[in-house]
Amino acid sequence: QVRLVESGGGSVQAGGSLRLSCAASGYGISRLCMAWFRQAPGKEREGVAAIYPNGGSTSYDDSVKGRFTISRDNTRKTLYLQMTSLKPEDTAMYYCAADSRGGCQKSSTFTKWGQGTQVTVSS
């Protein structure tokens, strides 16, 4: 049974940085595609970034390209999202996801989800 626990969210001013972490437990984590999603109030959940099991390939939503970096440490079973140059429109609940169906992209369907961590960016 895969369990995902996010941390690292908080409140920052525009232009600031945060690093989110997702601690995974269970077997086979290193073989799973993982991703970050976010959901702002009143909006649908959207994929932010995804990373292949070996970390060799990543994909990003256009809105975060050049500002966010997804990475993983399979020995620590941890997924990261380094966020820089944060904007008020980045304010959302951020979710970690694992075990995709239909490829390893931010648009793929994921079967395992964390509980989320809130990111608030003020102007």
PDB file of C-alpha atoms in Angstrom:
ATOM      1  CA  GLN A   1       0.000   0.000   0.000  1.00  0.00           C
ATOM      2  CA  VAL A   2       1.519   3.309  -1.127  1.00  0.00           C
ATOM      3  CA  ARG A   3       1.072   6.270   1.205  1.00  0.00           C
ATOM      4  CA  LEU A   4       2.026   9.840   0.325  1.00  0.00           C
ATOM      5  CA  VAL A   5       2.514  12.695   2.807  1.00  0.00           C
ATOM      6  CA  GLU A   6       3.233  16.227   1.620  1.00  0.00           C
ATOM      7  CA  SER A   7       4.985  18.960   3.578  1.00  0.00           C
ATOM      8  CA  GLY A   8       6.688  22.299   3.021  1.00  0.00           C
ATOM      9  CA  GLY A   9       3.753  24.498   2.180  1.00  0.00           C
ATOM     10  CA  GLY A  10       3.298  27.930   3.706  1.00  0.00           C
ATOM     11  CA  SER A  11       2.760  31.619   3.065  1.00  0.00           C
ATOM     12  CA  VAL A  12       5.264  33.690   1.101  1.00  0.00           C
ATOM     13  CA  GLN A  13       5.364  36.982  -0.709  1.00  0.00           C
ATOM     14  CA  ALA A  14       5.431  37.188  -4.466  1.00  0.00           C
ATOM     15  CA  GLY A  15       8.897  36.484  -5.786  1.00  0.00           C
ATOM     16  CA  GLY A  16       9.695  34.145  -2.941  1.00  0.00           C
ATOM     17  CA  SER A  17      10.527  30.442  -2.948  1.00  0.00           C
ATOM     18  CA  LEU A  18       9.306  27.267  -1.306  1.00  0.00           C
ATOM     19  CA  ARG A  19      10.290  23.619  -1.540  1.00  0.00           C
ATOM     20  CA  LEU A  20       7.586  21.024  -1.203  1.00  0.00           C
ATOM     21  CA  SER A  21       8.371  17.459  -0.188  1.00  0.00           C
ATOM     22  CA  CYS A  22       6.349  14.297  -0.535  1.00  0.00           C
ATOM     23  CA  ALA A  23       7.389  11.364   1.637  1.00  0.00           C
ATOM     24  CA  ALA A  24       6.289   8.066   0.147  1.00  0.00           C
ATOM     25  CA  SER A  25       5.960   4.746   1.925  1.00  0.00           C
ATOM     26  CA  GLY A  26       5.251   1.300   0.580  1.00  0.00           C
ATOM     27  CA  TYR A  27       6.833  -1.047  -1.915  1.00  0.00           C
ATOM     28  CA  GLY A  28       7.910  -0.221  -5.410  1.00  0.00           C
ATOM     29  CA  ILE A  29       8.041   3.551  -5.094  1.00  0.00           C
ATOM     30  CA  SER A  30      11.116   3.746  -7.302  1.00  0.00           C
ATOM     31  CA  ARG A  31       9.181   2.140 -10.160  1.00  0.00           C
ATOM     32  CA  LEU A  32       6.331   4.641 -10.114  1.00  0.00           C
ATOM     33  CA  CYS A  33       5.761   7.791 -12.110  1.00  0.00           C
ATOM     34  CA  MET A  34       5.132  10.657  -9.676  1.00  0.00           C
ATOM     35  CA  ALA A  35       3.714  14.132 -10.066  1.00  0.00           C
ATOM     36  CA  TRP A  36       2.573  17.313  -8.410  1.00  0.00           C
ATOM     37  CA  PHE A  37      -0.914  18.721  -8.878  1.00  0.00           C
ATOM     38  CA  ARG A  38      -2.589  21.805  -7.493  1.00  0.00           C
ATOM     39  CA  GLN A  39      -6.101  23.050  -6.944  1.00  0.00           C
ATOM     40  CA  ALA A  40      -7.041  26.649  -6.308  1.00  0.00           C
ATOM     41  CA  PRO A  41     -10.380  27.593  -4.716  1.00  0.00           C
ATOM     42  CA  GLY A  42     -13.167  27.370  -7.257  1.00  0.00           C
ATOM     43  CA  LYS A  43     -10.937  25.819  -9.893  1.00  0.00           C
ATOM     44  CA  GLU A  44     -10.320  22.319 -11.158  1.00  0.00           C
ATOM     45  CA  ARG A  45      -7.251  20.386 -10.109  1.00  0.00           C
ATOM     46  CA  GLU A  46      -4.416  20.778 -12.601  1.00  0.00           C
ATOM     47  CA  GLY A  47      -1.179  18.950 -13.212  1.00  0.00           C
ATOM     48  CA  VAL A  48       1.927  20.971 -12.425  1.00  0.00           C
ATOM     49  CA  ALA A  49       4.808  18.605 -13.146  1.00  0.00           C
ATOM     50  CA  ALA A  50       5.574  14.913 -13.558  1.00  0.00           C
ATOM     51  CA  ILE A  51       8.735  12.828 -13.314  1.00  0.00           C
ATOM     52  CA  TYR A  52       9.658   9.375 -14.607  1.00  0.00           C
ATOM     53  CA  PRO A  53      10.583   6.629 -12.125  1.00  0.00           C
ATOM     54  CA  ASN A  54      14.325   7.062 -12.684  1.00  0.00           C
ATOM     55  CA  GLY A  55      14.087  10.844 -12.681  1.00  0.00           C
ATOM     56  CA  GLY A  56      15.461  10.982 -16.197  1.00  0.00           C
ATOM     57  CA  SER A  57      12.515  12.760 -17.766  1.00  0.00           C
ATOM     58  CA  THR A  58      10.259  15.503 -16.500  1.00  0.00           C
ATOM     59  CA  SER A  59       7.358  17.543 -17.831  1.00  0.00           C
ATOM     60  CA  TYR A  60       5.854  20.827 -16.698  1.00  0.00           C
ATOM     61  CA  ASP A  61       2.773  22.900 -17.184  1.00  0.00           C
ATOM     62  CA  ASP A  62       3.545  26.002 -19.218  1.00  0.00           C
ATOM     63  CA  SER A  63       2.545  28.224 -16.302  1.00  0.00           C
ATOM     64  CA  VAL A  64       5.449  26.973 -14.151  1.00  0.00           C
ATOM     65  CA  LYS A  65       8.179  26.251 -16.702  1.00  0.00           C
ATOM     66  CA  GLY A  66      11.414  27.927 -15.733  1.00  0.00           C
ATOM     67  CA  ARG A  67      10.202  28.589 -12.187  1.00  0.00           C
ATOM     68  CA  PHE A  68       9.446  25.144 -10.732  1.00  0.00           C
ATOM     69  CA  THR A  69      11.659  22.064 -10.653  1.00  0.00           C
ATOM     70  CA  ILE A  70      10.440  18.560  -9.886  1.00  0.00           C
ATOM     71  CA  SER A  71      12.918  16.003  -8.604  1.00  0.00           C
ATOM     72  CA  ARG A  72      12.995  12.768  -6.641  1.00  0.00           C
ATOM     73  CA  ASP A  73      15.318  10.836  -4.380  1.00  0.00           C
ATOM     74  CA  ASN A  74      14.397   7.175  -4.689  1.00  0.00           C
ATOM     75  CA  THR A  75      16.734   6.142  -1.870  1.00  0.00           C
ATOM     76  CA  ARG A  76      14.782   8.417   0.457  1.00  0.00           C
ATOM     77  CA  LYS A  77      11.444   7.682  -1.274  1.00  0.00           C
ATOM     78  CA  THR A  78      10.847  11.416  -1.494  1.00  0.00           C
ATOM     79  CA  LEU A  79       9.486  13.637  -4.242  1.00  0.00           C
ATOM     80  CA  TYR A  80      10.288  17.360  -4.323  1.00  0.00           C
ATOM     81  CA  LEU A  81       8.970  20.486  -5.970  1.00  0.00           C
ATOM     82  CA  GLN A  82      11.275  23.493  -5.826  1.00  0.00           C
ATOM     83  CA  MET A  83       9.233  26.610  -6.500  1.00  0.00           C
ATOM     84  CA  THR A  84      10.871  29.963  -7.235  1.00  0.00           C
ATOM     85  CA  SER A  85       9.628  33.362  -8.423  1.00  0.00           C
ATOM     86  CA  LEU A  86       6.267  32.547  -6.899  1.00  0.00           C
ATOM     87  CA  LYS A  87       3.228  34.476  -8.060  1.00  0.00           C
ATOM     88  CA  PRO A  88      -0.150  35.068  -6.387  1.00  0.00           C
ATOM     89  CA  GLU A  89      -1.717  32.825  -9.040  1.00  0.00           C
ATOM     90  CA  ASP A  90       0.381  29.932  -7.690  1.00  0.00           C
ATOM     91  CA  THR A  91      -1.774  29.980  -4.553  1.00  0.00           C
ATOM     92  CA  ALA A  92      -3.396  26.563  -4.217  1.00  0.00           C
ATOM     93  CA  MET A  93      -3.456  23.291  -2.366  1.00  0.00           C
ATOM     94  CA  TYR A  94      -0.614  21.202  -3.770  1.00  0.00           C
ATOM     95  CA  TYR A  95      -0.954  17.434  -4.005  1.00  0.00           C
ATOM     96  CA  CYS A  96       1.572  14.676  -4.573  1.00  0.00           C
ATOM     97  CA  ALA A  97       0.479  11.799  -6.805  1.00  0.00           C
ATOM     98  CA  ALA A  98       1.972   8.449  -7.810  1.00  0.00           C
ATOM     99  CA  ASP A  99       1.275   5.414 -10.005  1.00  0.00           C
ATOM    100  CA  SER A 100       0.063   6.768 -13.316  1.00  0.00           C
ATOM    101  CA  ARG A 101      -2.034   5.151 -16.012  1.00  0.00           C
ATOM    102  CA  GLY A 102      -1.485   6.028 -19.639  1.00  0.00           C
ATOM    103  CA  GLY A 103       2.078   7.291 -19.587  1.00  0.00           C
ATOM    104  CA  CYS A 104       3.984   9.573 -17.242  1.00  0.00           C
ATOM    105  CA  GLN A 105       2.757  13.076 -17.907  1.00  0.00           C
ATOM    106  CA  LYS A 106       1.026  15.694 -15.822  1.00  0.00           C
ATOM    107  CA  SER A 107      -2.090  14.857 -17.800  1.00  0.00           C
ATOM    108  CA  SER A 108      -1.956  11.157 -16.918  1.00  0.00           C
ATOM    109  CA  THR A 109      -4.370   9.523 -14.501  1.00  0.00           C
ATOM    110  CA  PHE A 110      -2.825   8.830 -11.093  1.00  0.00           C
ATOM    111  CA  THR A 111      -4.121   6.302  -8.609  1.00  0.00           C
ATOM    112  CA  LYS A 112      -2.357   7.330  -5.368  1.00  0.00           C
ATOM    113  CA  TRP A 113      -2.760  10.729  -3.734  1.00  0.00           C
ATOM    114  CA  GLY A 114      -1.537  12.608  -0.697  1.00  0.00           C
ATOM    115  CA  GLN A 115      -3.648  14.863   1.507  1.00  0.00           C
ATOM    116  CA  GLY A 116      -2.160  18.102   0.195  1.00  0.00           C
ATOM    117  CA  THR A 117      -0.180  21.063   1.507  1.00  0.00           C
ATOM    118  CA  GLN A 118      -1.325  24.676   1.187  1.00  0.00           C
ATOM    119  CA  VAL A 119       0.745  27.287  -0.623  1.00  0.00           C
ATOM    120  CA  THR A 120      -0.316  30.921  -0.329  1.00  0.00           C
ATOM    121  CA  VAL A 121       1.469  33.686  -2.244  1.00  0.00           C
ATOM    122  CA  SER A 122       0.673  37.290  -1.374  1.00  0.00           C
ATOM    123  CA  SER A 123       1.283  40.262  -3.619  1.00  0.00           C
TER     124      SER A 123
END
